[in-house]
Amino acid sequence: MSPNRLVAMAALTSLLVCAPAWAAENSPLATVAVQSSGNSAAGSISLDAVVEAVRQTTLSAQVPGAIVSLRVKAGDSVKAGQELLRIDARSASQNAAASDAQVQAAQASLNVATKDYERQKQLLQKQYISQSALDRAQAQWLAAQAQVKALQAQAGVARTQSGFFVLSAPYAGVISEVPVALGDMAMPGRALVTMHDPSDLRVTAAVPQSVMASLGDTSAVQFELPGLAIGLLRPTSVQVLPVVDAATHTAQVRLGLPSGIKGVTPGAFARIWLPIGPAKGAMTKEERFYVPASAVVRRSEMTGLYVVNPQGLALLRQVRLGSTKGDLVEILSGVSKDDKVAVDPQAAARVR
């Protein structure tokens, strides 16, 4: 065989071997459009929230003393005015008794001063005494009156303080916490009992300041209690506090909880959906984007997709993944509804 014929056969063999790769690189790249669920014209944002009691009270002592009676425990239902605990009031009772005795003594002195003053007035009319003697009697009578009033006020203070040794429920509710035990020392300011009103609850969430600017119609606000299988609920009221926290740059939103929901307690986890206006590139609860899981490219810590432009060029774009539904994966950010994604990342990587 001649050398020229050998060269021709080698060239033909090379073309046959490279043909599949050349065809793959120049054949149309298989793509799929990003699937979108919902409408992106107006959406909502989901935020974590917590259930709170509108009326929650922490009762503390105003006077020191040992706890001698503890009538409630956490979880108990109480009526308005019901006694919760009692602090040792023996010293206060003795002080109140001493104050009452001082009032009685001052009243007796006032009676004597009153009679002496009346007697001195009669003697002055008969000119048996001088005017100065009557003035002294009048001064003693006025001083005795003032003394009685002062001691009566002190006795009133002692009786009022005697009431500080008994803690009663300010309203009907449920005991949330009792952080003390019988015999503990109560001090002014120390929390003794925490209670709340279970009939008046709300859902509270911290809303970022950036979201507040695009907050939509609050009448469309919804919330759910994941611990209870009752689905989405409408609040009875929506209150957006007009103050932004300087540390977290969030504003508080309070939703009134409908009555009659069983099993919900303060501190329970909740989730709210706030309506927001349309924002470019924003993905909301109503608009979710999905692509085939096979189209996702994972390189070290980077996750991306090959997005094919109108010229047919595949460009690797970093994305953030969400939940998976069957063979589809949710894309939280990085793509839009009109994007076309390469189904085979390896083939897309060879397109130049």
Coordinates of C-alpha atoms in Angstrom, one line a residue:
M1 CA 0.0 0.0 0.0
S2 CA 1.3 3.4 -1.0
P3 CA 2.2 6.0 1.7
N4 CA -0.4 8.4 0.3
R5 CA -3.2 5.8 0.7
L6 CA -2.1 5.2 4.3
V7 CA -2.4 8.9 5.1
A8 CA -5.9 9.1 3.6
M9 CA -7.1 6.2 5.6
A10 CA -5.8 7.6 8.9
A11 CA -7.5 11.0 8.2
L12 CA -10.8 9.2 7.5
T13 CA -10.5 7.2 10.7
S14 CA -9.9 10.4 12.7
L15 CA -13.0 12.1 11.3
L16 CA -15.2 9.1 12.1
V17 CA -13.9 9.0 15.7
C18 CA -14.5 12.7 16.3
A19 CA -17.8 12.9 14.6
P20 CA -20.0 12.2 17.6
A21 CA -18.3 14.9 19.8
W22 CA -18.4 17.4 16.9
A23 CA -22.1 16.7 16.3
A24 CA -22.9 17.0 20.0
E25 CA -21.2 20.3 20.3
N26 CA -23.0 21.7 17.2
S27 CA -26.4 20.2 17.7
P28 CA -29.2 22.2 19.4
L29 CA -28.8 22.1 23.2
A30 CA -31.8 20.5 25.0
T31 CA -33.4 23.2 27.3
V32 CA -36.4 23.5 29.5
A33 CA -38.3 26.6 30.5
V34 CA -38.3 27.5 34.2
Q35 CA -41.7 26.4 35.6
S36 CA -43.6 29.1 37.5
S37 CA -46.5 28.5 39.8
G38 CA -48.7 31.5 40.8
N39 CA -48.8 35.1 39.8
S40 CA -45.9 37.5 40.5
A41 CA -47.8 40.7 40.0
A42 CA -48.5 40.8 43.7
G43 CA -47.3 38.4 46.3
S44 CA -46.7 37.9 50.0
I45 CA -43.8 37.3 52.3
S46 CA -43.7 34.6 55.0
L47 CA -42.4 35.5 58.4
D48 CA -42.0 33.5 61.6
A49 CA -44.2 34.7 64.5
V50 CA -45.1 33.8 68.0
V51 CA -48.4 33.7 69.9
E52 CA -48.7 36.2 72.8
A53 CA -51.2 37.0 75.5
V54 CA -52.6 40.5 75.2
R55 CA -52.9 40.6 79.0
Q56 CA -49.9 39.0 80.7
T57 CA -49.0 40.0 84.2
T58 CA -46.1 39.4 86.5
L59 CA -47.0 39.8 90.1
S60 CA -44.2 40.8 92.6
A61 CA -44.0 41.6 96.2
Q62 CA -44.1 45.2 97.5
V63 CA -42.9 44.2 101.0
P64 CA -40.3 41.7 102.2
G65 CA -41.3 38.6 104.1
A66 CA -41.5 34.8 104.0
I67 CA -44.1 33.1 101.8
V68 CA -46.4 31.3 104.3
S69 CA -49.2 30.3 101.9
L70 CA -49.0 29.3 98.2
R71 CA -52.4 28.5 96.8
V72 CA -51.8 28.1 93.1
K73 CA -49.4 26.3 90.6
A74 CA -48.7 26.6 87.0
G75 CA -51.7 25.8 84.8
D76 CA -54.3 26.6 87.4
S77 CA -57.3 28.7 86.3
V78 CA -58.1 31.6 88.7
K79 CA -60.9 34.1 89.2
A80 CA -60.6 37.8 89.5
G81 CA -59.7 38.7 93.1
Q82 CA -58.8 35.1 94.1
E83 CA -55.9 34.9 96.6
L84 CA -52.7 33.5 95.1
L85 CA -50.2 33.6 97.9
R86 CA -49.7 35.2 101.3
I87 CA -46.6 36.6 102.9
D88 CA -45.9 36.6 106.6
A89 CA -47.6 39.7 107.9
R90 CA -47.1 39.4 111.7
S91 CA -44.8 42.4 111.9
A92 CA -47.2 44.4 109.8
S93 CA -50.1 43.5 111.9
Q94 CA -48.3 44.5 115.0
N95 CA -47.3 47.8 113.5
A96 CA -51.0 48.4 112.5
A97 CA -52.1 47.6 116.1
A98 CA -49.5 50.0 117.5
S99 CA -50.7 52.8 115.1
D100 CA -54.3 52.3 116.2
A101 CA -53.3 52.5 119.8
Q102 CA -51.4 55.8 119.2
V103 CA -54.5 57.2 117.5
Q104 CA -56.6 56.3 120.5
A105 CA -54.0 58.0 122.8
A106 CA -54.0 61.1 120.7
Q107 CA -57.8 61.2 120.6
A108 CA -57.8 61.1 124.4
S109 CA -55.4 64.0 124.6
L110 CA -57.5 65.9 122.1
N111 CA -60.6 65.4 124.3
V112 CA -58.7 66.8 127.3
A113 CA -57.4 69.8 125.3
T114 CA -60.9 70.5 124.0
K115 CA -62.5 70.6 127.5
D116 CA -59.6 72.7 128.8
Y117 CA -60.1 75.2 125.9
E118 CA -63.8 75.5 126.6
R119 CA -63.2 76.0 130.3
Q120 CA -60.6 78.7 129.6
K121 CA -63.0 80.6 127.4
Q122 CA -65.6 80.6 130.2
L123 CA -63.0 81.9 132.7
L124 CA -62.0 84.7 130.3
Q125 CA -65.6 85.8 130.0
K126 CA -65.7 86.2 133.8
Q127 CA -62.2 87.9 133.7
Y128 CA -60.6 85.3 135.9
I129 CA -57.7 84.7 133.4
S130 CA -55.8 86.7 130.9
Q131 CA -56.1 86.5 127.1
S132 CA -52.6 84.9 126.9
A133 CA -53.8 82.0 129.0
L134 CA -56.7 81.4 126.6
D135 CA -54.3 81.6 123.7
R136 CA -52.1 78.9 125.2
A137 CA -55.2 76.6 125.7
Q138 CA -56.2 77.2 122.1
A139 CA -52.7 76.3 120.8
Q140 CA -52.7 73.1 122.8
W141 CA -56.2 72.2 121.4
L142 CA -55.1 72.8 117.8
A143 CA -51.9 70.8 118.3
A144 CA -53.9 67.9 119.7
Q145 CA -56.1 68.0 116.6
A146 CA -53.1 67.9 114.3
Q147 CA -51.6 65.1 116.2
V148 CA -54.7 63.0 115.9
K149 CA -54.8 63.6 112.1
A150 CA -51.1 62.7 111.7
L151 CA -51.5 59.4 113.7
Q152 CA -54.6 58.5 111.8
A153 CA -52.7 58.9 108.5
Q154 CA -49.9 56.7 109.8
A155 CA -52.5 54.1 110.9
G156 CA -54.0 54.2 107.4
V157 CA -50.5 53.6 105.9
A158 CA -50.0 50.6 108.2
R159 CA -53.4 49.1 107.2
T160 CA -52.6 49.7 103.5
Q161 CA -49.3 47.9 103.9
S162 CA -51.0 45.0 105.6
G163 CA -52.8 44.4 102.2
F164 CA -49.5 44.1 100.4
F165 CA -48.9 40.8 102.2
V166 CA -51.7 39.1 100.2
L167 CA -51.4 38.7 96.4
S168 CA -54.7 38.4 94.5
A169 CA -55.5 37.8 90.8
P170 CA -56.1 41.1 89.1
Y171 CA -58.4 39.4 86.5
A172 CA -59.6 35.9 85.6
G173 CA -56.9 33.9 83.8
V174 CA -54.4 31.1 83.9
I175 CA -51.3 30.8 86.0
S176 CA -48.3 30.7 83.6
E177 CA -45.4 30.3 86.1
V178 CA -44.8 30.2 89.8
P179 CA -41.0 30.6 90.3
V180 CA -41.2 30.4 94.1
A181 CA -42.0 27.8 96.7
L182 CA -43.5 27.8 100.2
G183 CA -41.0 29.3 102.6
D184 CA -39.1 31.4 100.1
M185 CA -38.2 34.9 100.9
A186 CA -40.2 37.5 99.0
M187 CA -38.5 40.8 98.2
P188 CA -39.8 43.9 96.6
G189 CA -39.5 43.5 92.8
R190 CA -39.0 39.7 92.9
A191 CA -41.5 38.0 90.5
L192 CA -43.8 35.6 92.4
V193 CA -46.5 34.7 90.0
T194 CA -47.0 35.1 86.2
M195 CA -50.5 34.8 84.7
H196 CA -52.3 35.6 81.5
D197 CA -55.7 35.9 80.0
P198 CA -56.2 32.9 77.6
S199 CA -59.3 34.5 76.0
D200 CA -57.4 37.3 74.4
L201 CA -54.4 36.2 72.4
R202 CA -52.5 37.7 69.4
V203 CA -49.8 36.7 66.9
T204 CA -46.7 38.9 66.8
A205 CA -44.0 39.1 64.2
A206 CA -41.0 41.3 63.6
V207 CA -41.1 42.7 60.0
P208 CA -37.9 43.9 58.4
Q209 CA -37.9 47.6 57.6
S210 CA -37.3 46.8 53.9
V211 CA -40.5 44.9 53.8
M212 CA -42.5 47.6 55.5
A213 CA -41.9 49.9 52.6
S214 CA -43.8 47.5 50.2
L215 CA -46.4 46.3 52.6
G216 CA -49.7 45.9 50.8
D217 CA -53.4 45.8 51.9
T218 CA -53.4 44.5 55.5
S219 CA -56.9 43.1 55.1
A220 CA -55.3 40.3 53.1
V221 CA -52.9 39.2 55.9
Q222 CA -53.1 35.5 56.8
F223 CA -51.4 33.4 59.4
E224 CA -51.2 29.7 60.4
L225 CA -50.4 27.7 63.5
P226 CA -48.2 24.8 62.3
G227 CA -48.8 22.9 65.5
L228 CA -52.5 22.8 64.8
A229 CA -54.0 21.3 61.6
I230 CA -56.4 24.2 60.9
G231 CA -54.9 25.7 57.8
L232 CA -54.6 29.4 57.1
L233 CA -56.6 31.9 59.2
R234 CA -57.7 35.5 59.0
P235 CA -56.9 37.7 61.9
T236 CA -59.6 39.7 63.7
S237 CA -57.4 42.8 63.6
V238 CA -54.0 43.9 62.2
Q239 CA -51.9 46.4 64.1
V240 CA -48.6 47.7 62.7
L241 CA -46.6 49.5 65.4
P242 CA -45.3 52.8 64.1
V243 CA -41.9 52.3 65.8
V244 CA -38.8 50.6 64.2
D245 CA -36.4 48.9 66.6
A246 CA -33.1 50.6 66.4
A247 CA -31.1 47.4 67.0
T248 CA -32.9 45.0 64.7
H249 CA -34.4 47.5 62.2
T250 CA -37.7 45.7 62.4
A251 CA -41.2 46.8 63.2
Q252 CA -43.8 44.8 65.1
V253 CA -47.0 43.5 63.5
R254 CA -49.7 42.2 65.8
L255 CA -52.6 40.1 64.5
G256 CA -55.7 39.5 66.6
L257 CA -56.3 35.7 67.1
P258 CA -59.9 34.6 66.5
S259 CA -61.7 33.2 69.6
G260 CA -62.6 29.6 69.9
I261 CA -59.3 28.1 68.7
K262 CA -58.5 25.2 71.1
G263 CA -54.9 24.1 71.9
V264 CA -53.2 27.5 71.3
T265 CA -51.1 28.9 74.1
P266 CA -48.8 31.9 74.5
G267 CA -45.3 31.1 73.2
A268 CA -46.6 28.8 70.4
F269 CA -44.9 29.1 67.0
A270 CA -46.9 30.8 64.2
R271 CA -46.3 31.9 60.7
I272 CA -47.8 34.9 59.0
W273 CA -48.1 36.0 55.3
L274 CA -48.0 39.7 54.6
P275 CA -49.1 41.1 51.2
I276 CA -46.4 43.0 49.4
G277 CA -46.4 45.0 46.2
P278 CA -44.7 43.7 43.0
A279 CA -40.9 43.9 43.2
K280 CA -38.5 43.1 40.3
G281 CA -36.8 39.8 40.9
A282 CA -38.7 39.1 44.1
M283 CA -40.0 35.6 44.6
T284 CA -43.0 35.4 46.8
K285 CA -45.3 32.8 48.2
E286 CA -47.6 33.0 45.1
E287 CA -44.7 32.7 42.6
R288 CA -42.4 29.7 42.9
F289 CA -39.8 28.6 40.2
Y290 CA -38.9 25.0 39.5
V291 CA -36.4 23.2 37.3
P292 CA -35.5 19.6 36.8
A293 CA -33.2 18.3 39.5
S294 CA -30.9 16.9 36.8
A295 CA -30.2 20.5 35.5
V296 CA -28.6 21.6 38.8
V297 CA -24.8 21.9 38.8
R298 CA -22.9 21.4 42.1
R299 CA -19.3 22.5 42.3
S300 CA -17.8 22.5 45.8
E301 CA -19.9 25.1 47.7
M302 CA -21.4 26.6 44.5
T303 CA -24.8 25.6 43.2
G304 CA -25.9 26.8 39.7
L305 CA -27.7 26.3 36.5
Y306 CA -26.7 26.7 32.8
V307 CA -29.0 29.4 31.5
V308 CA -29.2 29.5 27.7
N309 CA -29.3 33.0 26.2
P310 CA -31.2 33.9 22.9
Q311 CA -27.9 33.3 21.0
G312 CA -27.8 29.7 22.2
L313 CA -24.8 30.3 24.6
A314 CA -25.1 28.4 27.9
L315 CA -23.9 30.6 30.8
L316 CA -23.4 29.2 34.3
R317 CA -25.5 31.2 36.9
Q318 CA -25.4 30.7 40.6
V319 CA -28.7 30.0 42.2
R320 CA -30.2 29.2 45.7
L321 CA -32.2 26.0 46.0
G322 CA -35.4 25.4 48.0
S323 CA -37.5 22.3 48.5
T324 CA -37.7 19.3 46.2
K325 CA -40.9 18.0 44.7
G326 CA -40.4 14.7 42.9
D327 CA -37.9 15.3 40.1
L328 CA -38.2 19.1 40.4
V329 CA -36.3 21.4 42.7
E330 CA -37.4 24.9 43.7
I331 CA -35.2 27.8 42.9
L332 CA -35.4 30.6 45.5
S333 CA -33.2 33.1 43.6
G334 CA -31.1 33.4 40.5
V335 CA -33.6 32.8 37.7
S336 CA -36.8 34.4 36.3
K337 CA -39.9 33.0 34.6
D338 CA -38.6 33.5 31.0
D339 CA -35.2 31.8 31.5
K340 CA -34.4 28.6 29.6
V341 CA -32.2 26.1 31.5
A342 CA -30.0 23.4 30.0
V343 CA -31.3 20.0 30.9
D344 CA -27.8 18.3 30.6
P345 CA -25.2 20.4 32.4
Q346 CA -22.3 18.4 30.9
A347 CA -23.5 19.0 27.3
A348 CA -24.0 22.7 28.2
A349 CA -20.4 23.0 29.5
R350 CA -19.1 21.9 26.0
V351 CA -21.1 24.6 24.1
R352 CA -18.9 27.4 23.1

